[in-house]
Amino acid sequence: MKAESFLQAIRCLPPQTAAILRSLSNRERAGCEEIRLRAGQPLSIECGGGERPLGSHRITTDELGEVIARATDYSVHTFTDSLKQGFLTIAGGHRLGVCGTAVMQQGEISTFRHVSSVNLRIARQIKGAAGERLYEAVHVGGGIRSTLILSPPGRGKTTLLRDLTRQLSDSGLRMGVADERCELSGMYRGMPQFDLGTHTDIIDSCPKAQAAMMLVKTMSPKAVVLDEITTEQDARAIQYACHCGAAVLATAHALDFEDFSARPLYRSVLDMKVFECIAVIGHERQVRLIQ
């Protein structure tokens, strides 16, 4: 299945580049997390142990332009809102990060005039990632305990949150997902590319705080799901959801609970006394619960 996800993801790449990647073994395909193309540099892949180049061919700006065209089915204008945030979500939930010469309008990026590099992140859903222990700690007495998941980047907190959402939803609980950057749902043309459960409603490509408030007002979720608390607006959305009777499932970047509680924004979140359960993902991706 992992190797199949890899082959699906590379369909957006030019034939010459895709051919190099198809020469990888099934084991390498299954372990590949990212594919990076930079103008003037060889193609490289990330397989958990740092980047390594493949071949001697140096990527051209024309090839990078072709990647964007293929990823958007040659309708770049229909992906403007996503592209101005520096990424594209493609079929299968795979994500294409984009760098280049930004075009600014009224102080905000409107698009990229020239693309200088792209990062193709291979999307893979891992059902069961949340595990029974976390699920049972969160799903108590037929309800949901507000839960915060902490880890540094790359340890799988989004994967864990996605699976926890799916399990709770499939148990019959209404879930509302505020998916600002489409990372939880992998939304592609109105269809989630990841399974978030049978009772889940999603607002994507909208600021988390605004989406959370809309979900509470219109969909009556038992829990609001937010991936990555980063702003004061996100913190206020958490408070609003709880005041309206919804639980909150959220993630945040932090080495551990001590690191989280030392940051001013996160201290204000803790002061709200919203979260009943905190899960910390360790070095070996083991989950430690703080209740």
PDB file of C-alpha atoms in Angstrom:
ATOM      1  CA  MET A   1       0.000   0.000   0.000  1.00  0.00           C
ATOM      2  CA  LYS A   2       2.835   2.407   0.832  1.00  0.00           C
ATOM      3  CA  ALA A   3       4.530   1.693  -2.491  1.00  0.00           C
ATOM      4  CA  GLU A   4       1.210   2.293  -4.279  1.00  0.00           C
ATOM      5  CA  SER A   5       0.880   5.706  -2.607  1.00  0.00           C
ATOM      6  CA  PHE A   6       4.354   6.544  -3.884  1.00  0.00           C
ATOM      7  CA  LEU A   7       3.453   5.656  -7.466  1.00  0.00           C
ATOM      8  CA  GLN A   8       0.244   7.670  -7.240  1.00  0.00           C
ATOM      9  CA  ALA A   9       2.115  10.730  -5.951  1.00  0.00           C
ATOM     10  CA  ILE A  10       4.749  10.825  -8.695  1.00  0.00           C
ATOM     11  CA  ARG A  11       2.153  11.066 -11.462  1.00  0.00           C
ATOM     12  CA  CYS A  12       2.435  14.839 -11.191  1.00  0.00           C
ATOM     13  CA  LEU A  13       6.134  14.746 -12.088  1.00  0.00           C
ATOM     14  CA  PRO A  14       7.606  15.022 -15.612  1.00  0.00           C
ATOM     15  CA  PRO A  15       8.119  11.621 -17.322  1.00  0.00           C
ATOM     16  CA  GLN A  16      11.914  11.776 -17.104  1.00  0.00           C
ATOM     17  CA  THR A  17      11.828  12.453 -13.362  1.00  0.00           C
ATOM     18  CA  ALA A  18       9.107   9.883 -12.694  1.00  0.00           C
ATOM     19  CA  ALA A  19      11.107   7.235 -14.568  1.00  0.00           C
ATOM     20  CA  ILE A  20      14.080   7.733 -12.224  1.00  0.00           C
ATOM     21  CA  LEU A  21      11.801   7.298  -9.213  1.00  0.00           C
ATOM     22  CA  ARG A  22      10.076   4.224 -10.618  1.00  0.00           C
ATOM     23  CA  SER A  23      13.487   2.524 -10.721  1.00  0.00           C
ATOM     24  CA  LEU A  24      13.559   2.491  -6.904  1.00  0.00           C
ATOM     25  CA  SER A  25      12.910  -0.797  -5.126  1.00  0.00           C
ATOM     26  CA  ASN A  26       9.554  -1.440  -3.459  1.00  0.00           C
ATOM     27  CA  ARG A  27      11.243  -1.029  -0.085  1.00  0.00           C
ATOM     28  CA  GLU A  28      12.614   2.380  -1.074  1.00  0.00           C
ATOM     29  CA  ARG A  29       9.245   3.432  -2.472  1.00  0.00           C
ATOM     30  CA  ALA A  30       7.503   2.395   0.738  1.00  0.00           C
ATOM     31  CA  GLY A  31       9.994   4.308   2.891  1.00  0.00           C
ATOM     32  CA  CYS A  32      10.107   7.472   0.822  1.00  0.00           C
ATOM     33  CA  GLU A  33       8.572  10.460   2.658  1.00  0.00           C
ATOM     34  CA  GLU A  34       9.500  13.402   0.425  1.00  0.00           C
ATOM     35  CA  ILE A  35      10.711  14.064  -3.114  1.00  0.00           C
ATOM     36  CA  ARG A  36      12.496  17.360  -3.691  1.00  0.00           C
ATOM     37  CA  LEU A  37      13.148  19.108  -6.993  1.00  0.00           C
ATOM     38  CA  ARG A  38      15.303  22.256  -6.988  1.00  0.00           C
ATOM     39  CA  ALA A  39      16.276  24.295 -10.022  1.00  0.00           C
ATOM     40  CA  GLY A  40      19.868  23.525 -11.024  1.00  0.00           C
ATOM     41  CA  GLN A  41      20.192  20.590  -8.601  1.00  0.00           C
ATOM     42  CA  PRO A  42      19.689  16.822  -8.930  1.00  0.00           C
ATOM     43  CA  LEU A  43      16.463  15.219  -7.824  1.00  0.00           C
ATOM     44  CA  SER A  44      16.603  14.073  -4.181  1.00  0.00           C
ATOM     45  CA  ILE A  45      14.508  11.915  -1.856  1.00  0.00           C
ATOM     46  CA  GLU A  46      13.979  11.806   1.913  1.00  0.00           C
ATOM     47  CA  CYS A  47      13.607   8.333   3.406  1.00  0.00           C
ATOM     48  CA  GLY A  48      13.912   9.091   7.106  1.00  0.00           C
ATOM     49  CA  GLY A  49      17.693   9.325   7.116  1.00  0.00           C
ATOM     50  CA  GLY A  50      18.250  12.663   5.407  1.00  0.00           C
ATOM     51  CA  GLU A  51      18.119  13.623   1.747  1.00  0.00           C
ATOM     52  CA  ARG A  52      19.996  11.722  -0.901  1.00  0.00           C
ATOM     53  CA  PRO A  53      20.357  12.657  -4.574  1.00  0.00           C
ATOM     54  CA  LEU A  54      19.215  10.431  -7.405  1.00  0.00           C
ATOM     55  CA  GLY A  55      21.081  10.537 -10.707  1.00  0.00           C
ATOM     56  CA  SER A  56      23.056  13.389 -12.212  1.00  0.00           C
ATOM     57  CA  HIS A  57      20.315  15.179 -14.155  1.00  0.00           C
ATOM     58  CA  ARG A  58      19.850  18.739 -12.913  1.00  0.00           C
ATOM     59  CA  ILE A  59      16.278  19.958 -12.646  1.00  0.00           C
ATOM     60  CA  THR A  60      15.322  22.842 -14.949  1.00  0.00           C
ATOM     61  CA  THR A  61      12.856  25.649 -14.317  1.00  0.00           C
ATOM     62  CA  ASP A  62      10.784  24.325 -17.247  1.00  0.00           C
ATOM     63  CA  GLU A  63      10.454  20.987 -15.454  1.00  0.00           C
ATOM     64  CA  LEU A  64       9.331  22.734 -12.281  1.00  0.00           C
ATOM     65  CA  GLY A  65       6.722  24.610 -14.275  1.00  0.00           C
ATOM     66  CA  GLU A  66       5.549  21.307 -15.722  1.00  0.00           C
ATOM     67  CA  VAL A  67       5.169  19.863 -12.209  1.00  0.00           C
ATOM     68  CA  ILE A  68       2.799  22.691 -11.259  1.00  0.00           C
ATOM     69  CA  ALA A  69       0.862  22.329 -14.516  1.00  0.00           C
ATOM     70  CA  ARG A  70       0.471  18.561 -14.135  1.00  0.00           C
ATOM     71  CA  ALA A  71      -0.442  18.837 -10.439  1.00  0.00           C
ATOM     72  CA  THR A  72      -3.282  21.241 -11.270  1.00  0.00           C
ATOM     73  CA  ASP A  73      -4.440  19.400 -14.421  1.00  0.00           C
ATOM     74  CA  TYR A  74      -3.215  22.418 -16.403  1.00  0.00           C
ATOM     75  CA  SER A  75      -5.698  24.702 -14.599  1.00  0.00           C
ATOM     76  CA  VAL A  76      -3.386  26.581 -12.253  1.00  0.00           C
ATOM     77  CA  HIS A  77      -5.924  29.392 -11.753  1.00  0.00           C
ATOM     78  CA  THR A  78      -8.327  27.010  -9.993  1.00  0.00           C
ATOM     79  CA  PHE A  79      -5.712  26.400  -7.277  1.00  0.00           C
ATOM     80  CA  THR A  80      -4.855  30.053  -6.663  1.00  0.00           C
ATOM     81  CA  ASP A  81      -6.055  30.140  -3.042  1.00  0.00           C
ATOM     82  CA  SER A  82      -3.953  27.120  -2.147  1.00  0.00           C
ATOM     83  CA  LEU A  83      -0.905  28.149  -4.172  1.00  0.00           C
ATOM     84  CA  LYS A  84      -0.666  31.554  -2.523  1.00  0.00           C
ATOM     85  CA  GLN A  85      -0.186  29.697   0.774  1.00  0.00           C
ATOM     86  CA  GLY A  86       2.762  27.864  -0.741  1.00  0.00           C
ATOM     87  CA  PHE A  87       1.287  24.443  -1.376  1.00  0.00           C
ATOM     88  CA  LEU A  88      -0.992  22.346  -3.557  1.00  0.00           C
ATOM     89  CA  THR A  89      -2.974  19.299  -2.459  1.00  0.00           C
ATOM     90  CA  ILE A  90      -3.235  16.744  -5.248  1.00  0.00           C
ATOM     91  CA  ALA A  91      -5.237  13.554  -5.797  1.00  0.00           C
ATOM     92  CA  GLY A  92      -4.538  11.049  -3.030  1.00  0.00           C
ATOM     93  CA  GLY A  93      -3.935  13.796  -0.454  1.00  0.00           C
ATOM     94  CA  HIS A  94      -0.289  14.210  -1.444  1.00  0.00           C
ATOM     95  CA  ARG A  95       1.074  17.718  -0.861  1.00  0.00           C
ATOM     96  CA  LEU A  96       3.286  19.793  -3.111  1.00  0.00           C
ATOM     97  CA  GLY A  97       5.189  22.536  -1.276  1.00  0.00           C
ATOM     98  CA  VAL A  98       6.218  25.398  -3.559  1.00  0.00           C
ATOM     99  CA  CYS A  99       9.018  27.989  -3.374  1.00  0.00           C
ATOM    100  CA  GLY A 100       9.930  30.700  -5.855  1.00  0.00           C
ATOM    101  CA  THR A 101       9.471  34.349  -6.738  1.00  0.00           C
ATOM    102  CA  ALA A 102       6.385  35.517  -4.882  1.00  0.00           C
ATOM    103  CA  VAL A 103       3.967  38.027  -6.410  1.00  0.00           C
ATOM    104  CA  MET A 104       2.703  40.390  -3.709  1.00  0.00           C
ATOM    105  CA  GLN A 105      -0.634  42.191  -3.685  1.00  0.00           C
ATOM    106  CA  GLN A 106      -1.659  44.402  -0.771  1.00  0.00           C
ATOM    107  CA  GLY A 107       1.011  42.882   1.419  1.00  0.00           C
ATOM    108  CA  GLU A 108       0.045  39.254   0.767  1.00  0.00           C
ATOM    109  CA  ILE A 109       1.295  36.575  -1.645  1.00  0.00           C
ATOM    110  CA  SER A 110      -1.097  36.164  -4.554  1.00  0.00           C
ATOM    111  CA  THR A 111       0.894  33.567  -6.526  1.00  0.00           C
ATOM    112  CA  PHE A 112       4.423  32.592  -7.611  1.00  0.00           C
ATOM    113  CA  ARG A 113       5.799  34.060 -10.829  1.00  0.00           C
ATOM    114  CA  HIS A 114       8.763  31.679 -11.060  1.00  0.00           C
ATOM    115  CA  VAL A 115       9.011  28.350  -9.227  1.00  0.00           C
ATOM    116  CA  SER A 116      12.507  27.510  -7.972  1.00  0.00           C
ATOM    117  CA  SER A 117      11.813  24.347  -5.970  1.00  0.00           C
ATOM    118  CA  VAL A 118       9.048  21.946  -4.988  1.00  0.00           C
ATOM    119  CA  ASN A 119       8.722  19.370  -2.244  1.00  0.00           C
ATOM    120  CA  LEU A 120       6.361  16.455  -2.886  1.00  0.00           C
ATOM    121  CA  ARG A 121       5.289  14.923   0.439  1.00  0.00           C
ATOM    122  CA  ILE A 122       3.929  11.394   0.136  1.00  0.00           C
ATOM    123  CA  ALA A 123       0.603  11.050   1.963  1.00  0.00           C
ATOM    124  CA  ARG A 124      -0.109   7.807   3.772  1.00  0.00           C
ATOM    125  CA  GLN A 125      -2.961   7.165   6.166  1.00  0.00           C
ATOM    126  CA  ILE A 126      -2.134   4.802   9.017  1.00  0.00           C
ATOM    127  CA  LYS A 127      -5.345   3.406  10.438  1.00  0.00           C
ATOM    128  CA  GLY A 128      -4.901   2.367  14.040  1.00  0.00           C
ATOM    129  CA  ALA A 129      -2.127   4.933  14.615  1.00  0.00           C
ATOM    130  CA  ALA A 130      -3.953   6.429  17.603  1.00  0.00           C
ATOM    131  CA  GLY A 131      -4.038   3.075  19.368  1.00  0.00           C
ATOM    132  CA  GLU A 132      -6.583   1.747  21.839  1.00  0.00           C
ATOM    133  CA  ARG A 133      -5.011   3.380  24.891  1.00  0.00           C
ATOM    134  CA  LEU A 134      -5.347   6.940  23.603  1.00  0.00           C
ATOM    135  CA  TYR A 135      -8.779   6.273  22.137  1.00  0.00           C
ATOM    136  CA  GLU A 136     -10.041   4.915  25.458  1.00  0.00           C
ATOM    137  CA  ALA A 137      -8.519   7.870  27.336  1.00  0.00           C
ATOM    138  CA  VAL A 138     -10.338  10.325  25.059  1.00  0.00           C
ATOM    139  CA  HIS A 139     -13.645   8.497  24.522  1.00  0.00           C
ATOM    140  CA  VAL A 140     -15.037   8.265  28.045  1.00  0.00           C
ATOM    141  CA  GLY A 141     -18.637   7.695  29.115  1.00  0.00           C
ATOM    142  CA  GLY A 142     -19.950   8.081  25.582  1.00  0.00           C
ATOM    143  CA  GLY A 143     -18.419  11.548  25.311  1.00  0.00           C
ATOM    144  CA  ILE A 144     -15.098  13.114  24.309  1.00  0.00           C
ATOM    145  CA  ARG A 145     -12.445  14.559  26.600  1.00  0.00           C
ATOM    146  CA  SER A 146     -10.696  17.612  25.154  1.00  0.00           C
ATOM    147  CA  THR A 147      -7.233  16.408  24.181  1.00  0.00           C
ATOM    148  CA  LEU A 148      -3.988  18.074  23.130  1.00  0.00           C
ATOM    149  CA  ILE A 149      -1.297  16.180  21.185  1.00  0.00           C
ATOM    150  CA  LEU A 150       2.292  17.463  21.436  1.00  0.00           C
ATOM    151  CA  SER A 151       5.439  16.625  19.500  1.00  0.00           C
ATOM    152  CA  PRO A 152       8.198  18.210  17.420  1.00  0.00           C
ATOM    153  CA  PRO A 153       7.686  18.187  13.629  1.00  0.00           C
ATOM    154  CA  GLY A 154       7.907  14.817  11.928  1.00  0.00           C
ATOM    155  CA  ARG A 155       6.794  12.495  14.722  1.00  0.00           C
ATOM    156  CA  GLY A 156       3.301  11.884  13.407  1.00  0.00           C
ATOM    157  CA  LYS A 157       0.968  14.068  15.473  1.00  0.00           C
ATOM    158  CA  THR A 158      -1.195  14.895  12.441  1.00  0.00           C
ATOM    159  CA  THR A 159      -1.371  11.187  11.563  1.00  0.00           C
ATOM    160  CA  LEU A 160      -2.384  10.390  15.129  1.00  0.00           C
ATOM    161  CA  LEU A 161      -4.999  13.177  15.253  1.00  0.00           C
ATOM    162  CA  ARG A 162      -6.448  12.043  11.923  1.00  0.00           C
ATOM    163  CA  ASP A 163      -6.850   8.477  13.153  1.00  0.00           C
ATOM    164  CA  LEU A 164      -8.310   9.528  16.498  1.00  0.00           C
ATOM    165  CA  THR A 165     -10.863  11.663  14.647  1.00  0.00           C
ATOM    166  CA  ARG A 166     -11.755   8.712  12.412  1.00  0.00           C
ATOM    167  CA  GLN A 167     -12.240   6.342  15.340  1.00  0.00           C
ATOM    168  CA  LEU A 168     -14.433   8.759  17.291  1.00  0.00           C
ATOM    169  CA  SER A 169     -16.483   9.577  14.192  1.00  0.00           C
ATOM    170  CA  ASP A 170     -17.014   5.919  13.341  1.00  0.00           C
ATOM    171  CA  SER A 171     -18.258   5.348  16.898  1.00  0.00           C
ATOM    172  CA  GLY A 172     -21.182   7.640  16.031  1.00  0.00           C
ATOM    173  CA  LEU A 173     -19.913  10.970  17.396  1.00  0.00           C
ATOM    174  CA  ARG A 174     -20.196  14.080  15.218  1.00  0.00           C
ATOM    175  CA  MET A 175     -16.783  15.608  14.533  1.00  0.00           C
ATOM    176  CA  GLY A 176     -16.078  19.027  13.034  1.00  0.00           C
ATOM    177  CA  VAL A 177     -12.668  19.470  11.387  1.00  0.00           C
ATOM    178  CA  ALA A 178     -11.218  22.954  10.840  1.00  0.00           C
ATOM    179  CA  ASP A 179      -8.663  21.947   8.196  1.00  0.00           C
ATOM    180  CA  GLU A 180      -6.926  25.191   7.264  1.00  0.00           C
ATOM    181  CA  ARG A 181      -4.185  23.643   5.121  1.00  0.00           C
ATOM    182  CA  CYS A 182      -5.989  20.424   4.109  1.00  0.00           C
ATOM    183  CA  GLU A 183      -3.469  18.315   6.021  1.00  0.00           C
ATOM    184  CA  LEU A 184      -5.996  16.277   7.983  1.00  0.00           C
ATOM    185  CA  SER A 185      -8.454  15.588   5.180  1.00  0.00           C
ATOM    186  CA  GLY A 186      -6.238  15.929   2.096  1.00  0.00           C
ATOM    187  CA  MET A 187      -9.253  17.609   0.518  1.00  0.00           C
ATOM    188  CA  TYR A 188      -9.115  17.493  -3.278  1.00  0.00           C
ATOM    189  CA  ARG A 189     -11.947  19.045  -5.276  1.00  0.00           C
ATOM    190  CA  GLY A 190     -14.426  18.629  -2.457  1.00  0.00           C
ATOM    191  CA  MET A 191     -13.565  15.004  -1.647  1.00  0.00           C
ATOM    192  CA  PRO A 192     -11.468  14.071   1.419  1.00  0.00           C
ATOM    193  CA  GLN A 193      -8.565  11.877   0.356  1.00  0.00           C
ATOM    194  CA  PHE A 194      -8.184  10.540   3.907  1.00  0.00           C
ATOM    195  CA  ASP A 195     -10.836   8.676   5.876  1.00  0.00           C
ATOM    196  CA  LEU A 196     -11.965  10.911   8.754  1.00  0.00           C
ATOM    197  CA  GLY A 197     -14.957   8.794   9.646  1.00  0.00           C
ATOM    198  CA  THR A 198     -18.640   8.552   8.800  1.00  0.00           C
ATOM    199  CA  HIS A 199     -19.870  11.413  10.999  1.00  0.00           C
ATOM    200  CA  THR A 200     -17.305  14.100  10.170  1.00  0.00           C
ATOM    201  CA  ASP A 201     -17.876  17.543   8.662  1.00  0.00           C
ATOM    202  CA  ILE A 202     -14.922  19.478   7.260  1.00  0.00           C
ATOM    203  CA  ILE A 203     -14.219  23.111   6.451  1.00  0.00           C
ATOM    204  CA  ASP A 204     -10.915  23.430   4.610  1.00  0.00           C
ATOM    205  CA  SER A 205      -8.794  26.288   3.218  1.00  0.00           C
ATOM    206  CA  CYS A 206     -10.183  28.666   5.857  1.00  0.00           C
ATOM    207  CA  PRO A 207      -8.412  30.091   8.941  1.00  0.00           C
ATOM    208  CA  LYS A 208      -8.824  27.586  11.770  1.00  0.00           C
ATOM    209  CA  ALA A 209     -10.426  30.045  14.154  1.00  0.00           C
ATOM    210  CA  GLN A 210     -13.065  31.120  11.645  1.00  0.00           C
ATOM    211  CA  ALA A 211     -13.755  27.540  10.531  1.00  0.00           C
ATOM    212  CA  ALA A 212     -14.096  26.331  14.134  1.00  0.00           C
ATOM    213  CA  MET A 213     -16.687  28.981  14.912  1.00  0.00           C
ATOM    214  CA  MET A 214     -18.624  28.159  11.758  1.00  0.00           C
ATOM    215  CA  LEU A 215     -18.645  24.466  12.592  1.00  0.00           C
ATOM    216  CA  VAL A 216     -19.926  25.071  16.123  1.00  0.00           C
ATOM    217  CA  LYS A 217     -22.691  27.353  14.868  1.00  0.00           C
ATOM    218  CA  THR A 218     -23.867  25.257  11.932  1.00  0.00           C
ATOM    219  CA  MET A 219     -22.951  21.575  12.445  1.00  0.00           C
ATOM    220  CA  SER A 220     -23.287  20.994  16.229  1.00  0.00           C
ATOM    221  CA  PRO A 221     -20.168  18.807  16.540  1.00  0.00           C
ATOM    222  CA  LYS A 222     -19.365  16.872  19.696  1.00  0.00           C
ATOM    223  CA  ALA A 223     -15.756  17.883  19.124  1.00  0.00           C
ATOM    224  CA  VAL A 224     -13.890  20.449  17.026  1.00  0.00           C
ATOM    225  CA  VAL A 225     -10.582  19.255  15.557  1.00  0.00           C
ATOM    226  CA  LEU A 226      -7.695  21.700  14.994  1.00  0.00           C
ATOM    227  CA  ASP A 227      -4.278  20.742  13.638  1.00  0.00           C
ATOM    228  CA  GLU A 228      -1.473  22.948  14.982  1.00  0.00           C
ATOM    229  CA  ILE A 229      -2.342  25.770  17.362  1.00  0.00           C
ATOM    230  CA  THR A 230      -0.159  28.662  16.211  1.00  0.00           C
ATOM    231  CA  THR A 231      -1.959  31.969  16.858  1.00  0.00           C
ATOM    232  CA  GLU A 232      -3.975  33.804  19.481  1.00  0.00           C
ATOM    233  CA  GLN A 233      -6.986  33.442  17.148  1.00  0.00           C
ATOM    234  CA  ASP A 234      -6.615  29.650  17.363  1.00  0.00           C
ATOM    235  CA  ALA A 235      -6.535  29.892  21.159  1.00  0.00           C
ATOM    236  CA  ARG A 236      -9.707  31.977  21.168  1.00  0.00           C
ATOM    237  CA  ALA A 237     -11.408  29.441  18.877  1.00  0.00           C
ATOM    238  CA  ILE A 238     -10.602  26.710  21.408  1.00  0.00           C
ATOM    239  CA  GLN A 239     -12.185  28.753  24.178  1.00  0.00           C
ATOM    240  CA  TYR A 240     -15.232  29.536  22.051  1.00  0.00           C
ATOM    241  CA  ALA A 241     -15.813  25.884  21.127  1.00  0.00           C
ATOM    242  CA  CYS A 242     -15.628  24.795  24.751  1.00  0.00           C
ATOM    243  CA  HIS A 243     -17.982  27.554  25.900  1.00  0.00           C
ATOM    244  CA  CYS A 244     -20.462  26.246  23.320  1.00  0.00           C
ATOM    245  CA  GLY A 245     -20.275  22.734  24.723  1.00  0.00           C
ATOM    246  CA  ALA A 246     -17.934  21.099  22.197  1.00  0.00           C
ATOM    247  CA  ALA A 247     -14.778  19.245  23.112  1.00  0.00           C
ATOM    248  CA  VAL A 248     -11.534  20.165  21.329  1.00  0.00           C
ATOM    249  CA  LEU A 249      -8.908  17.877  19.787  1.00  0.00           C
ATOM    250  CA  ALA A 250      -5.775  19.778  18.806  1.00  0.00           C
ATOM    251  CA  THR A 251      -2.050  19.507  18.155  1.00  0.00           C
ATOM    252  CA  ALA A 252       0.877  21.819  18.825  1.00  0.00           C
ATOM    253  CA  HIS A 253       4.616  21.846  18.134  1.00  0.00           C
ATOM    254  CA  ALA A 254       6.593  21.241  21.330  1.00  0.00           C
ATOM    255  CA  LEU A 255       9.409  18.987  22.490  1.00  0.00           C
ATOM    256  CA  ASP A 256       7.401  17.960  25.554  1.00  0.00           C
ATOM    257  CA  PHE A 257       4.872  19.318  28.021  1.00  0.00           C
ATOM    258  CA  GLU A 258       7.502  21.452  29.786  1.00  0.00           C
ATOM    259  CA  ASP A 259       8.485  23.076  26.503  1.00  0.00           C
ATOM    260  CA  PHE A 260       4.827  23.665  25.646  1.00  0.00           C
ATOM    261  CA  SER A 261       3.961  25.253  28.977  1.00  0.00           C
ATOM    262  CA  ALA A 262       6.979  27.602  28.809  1.00  0.00           C
ATOM    263  CA  ARG A 263       5.702  29.440  25.733  1.00  0.00           C
ATOM    264  CA  PRO A 264       3.496  32.517  26.297  1.00  0.00           C
ATOM    265  CA  LEU A 265       0.819  31.596  23.722  1.00  0.00           C
ATOM    266  CA  TYR A 266       0.547  28.061  24.998  1.00  0.00           C
ATOM    267  CA  ARG A 267       0.513  29.166  28.631  1.00  0.00           C
ATOM    268  CA  SER A 268      -2.647  31.124  27.839  1.00  0.00           C
ATOM    269  CA  VAL A 269      -4.171  27.933  26.406  1.00  0.00           C
ATOM    270  CA  LEU A 270      -3.320  26.024  29.573  1.00  0.00           C
ATOM    271  CA  ASP A 271      -4.793  28.813  31.697  1.00  0.00           C
ATOM    272  CA  MET A 272      -8.149  28.166  29.990  1.00  0.00           C
ATOM    273  CA  LYS A 273      -8.137  24.696  31.624  1.00  0.00           C
ATOM    274  CA  VAL A 274      -9.740  23.268  28.502  1.00  0.00           C
ATOM    275  CA  PHE A 275      -7.653  20.130  27.957  1.00  0.00           C
ATOM    276  CA  GLU A 276      -8.398  17.140  30.154  1.00  0.00           C
ATOM    277  CA  CYS A 277      -5.875  14.879  28.454  1.00  0.00           C
ATOM    278  CA  ILE A 278      -2.458  15.655  26.972  1.00  0.00           C
ATOM    279  CA  ALA A 279      -0.577  13.164  24.778  1.00  0.00           C
ATOM    280  CA  VAL A 280       3.150  13.600  24.112  1.00  0.00           C
ATOM    281  CA  ILE A 281       4.775  11.705  21.226  1.00  0.00           C
ATOM    282  CA  GLY A 282       8.306  10.631  22.160  1.00  0.00           C
ATOM    283  CA  HIS A 283      11.432   9.810  20.157  1.00  0.00           C
ATOM    284  CA  GLU A 284      10.271   6.332  19.186  1.00  0.00           C
ATOM    285  CA  ARG A 285       6.792   7.708  18.402  1.00  0.00           C
ATOM    286  CA  GLN A 286       5.541   6.241  21.652  1.00  0.00           C
ATOM    287  CA  VAL A 287       2.631   8.150  23.188  1.00  0.00           C
ATOM    288  CA  ARG A 288       2.824   9.254  26.822  1.00  0.00           C
ATOM    289  CA  LEU A 289      -0.436  10.436  28.398  1.00  0.00           C
ATOM    290  CA  ILE A 290      -0.652  13.274  30.908  1.00  0.00           C
ATOM    291  CA  GLN A 291      -4.101  13.326  32.470  1.00  0.00           C
TER     292      GLN A 291
END
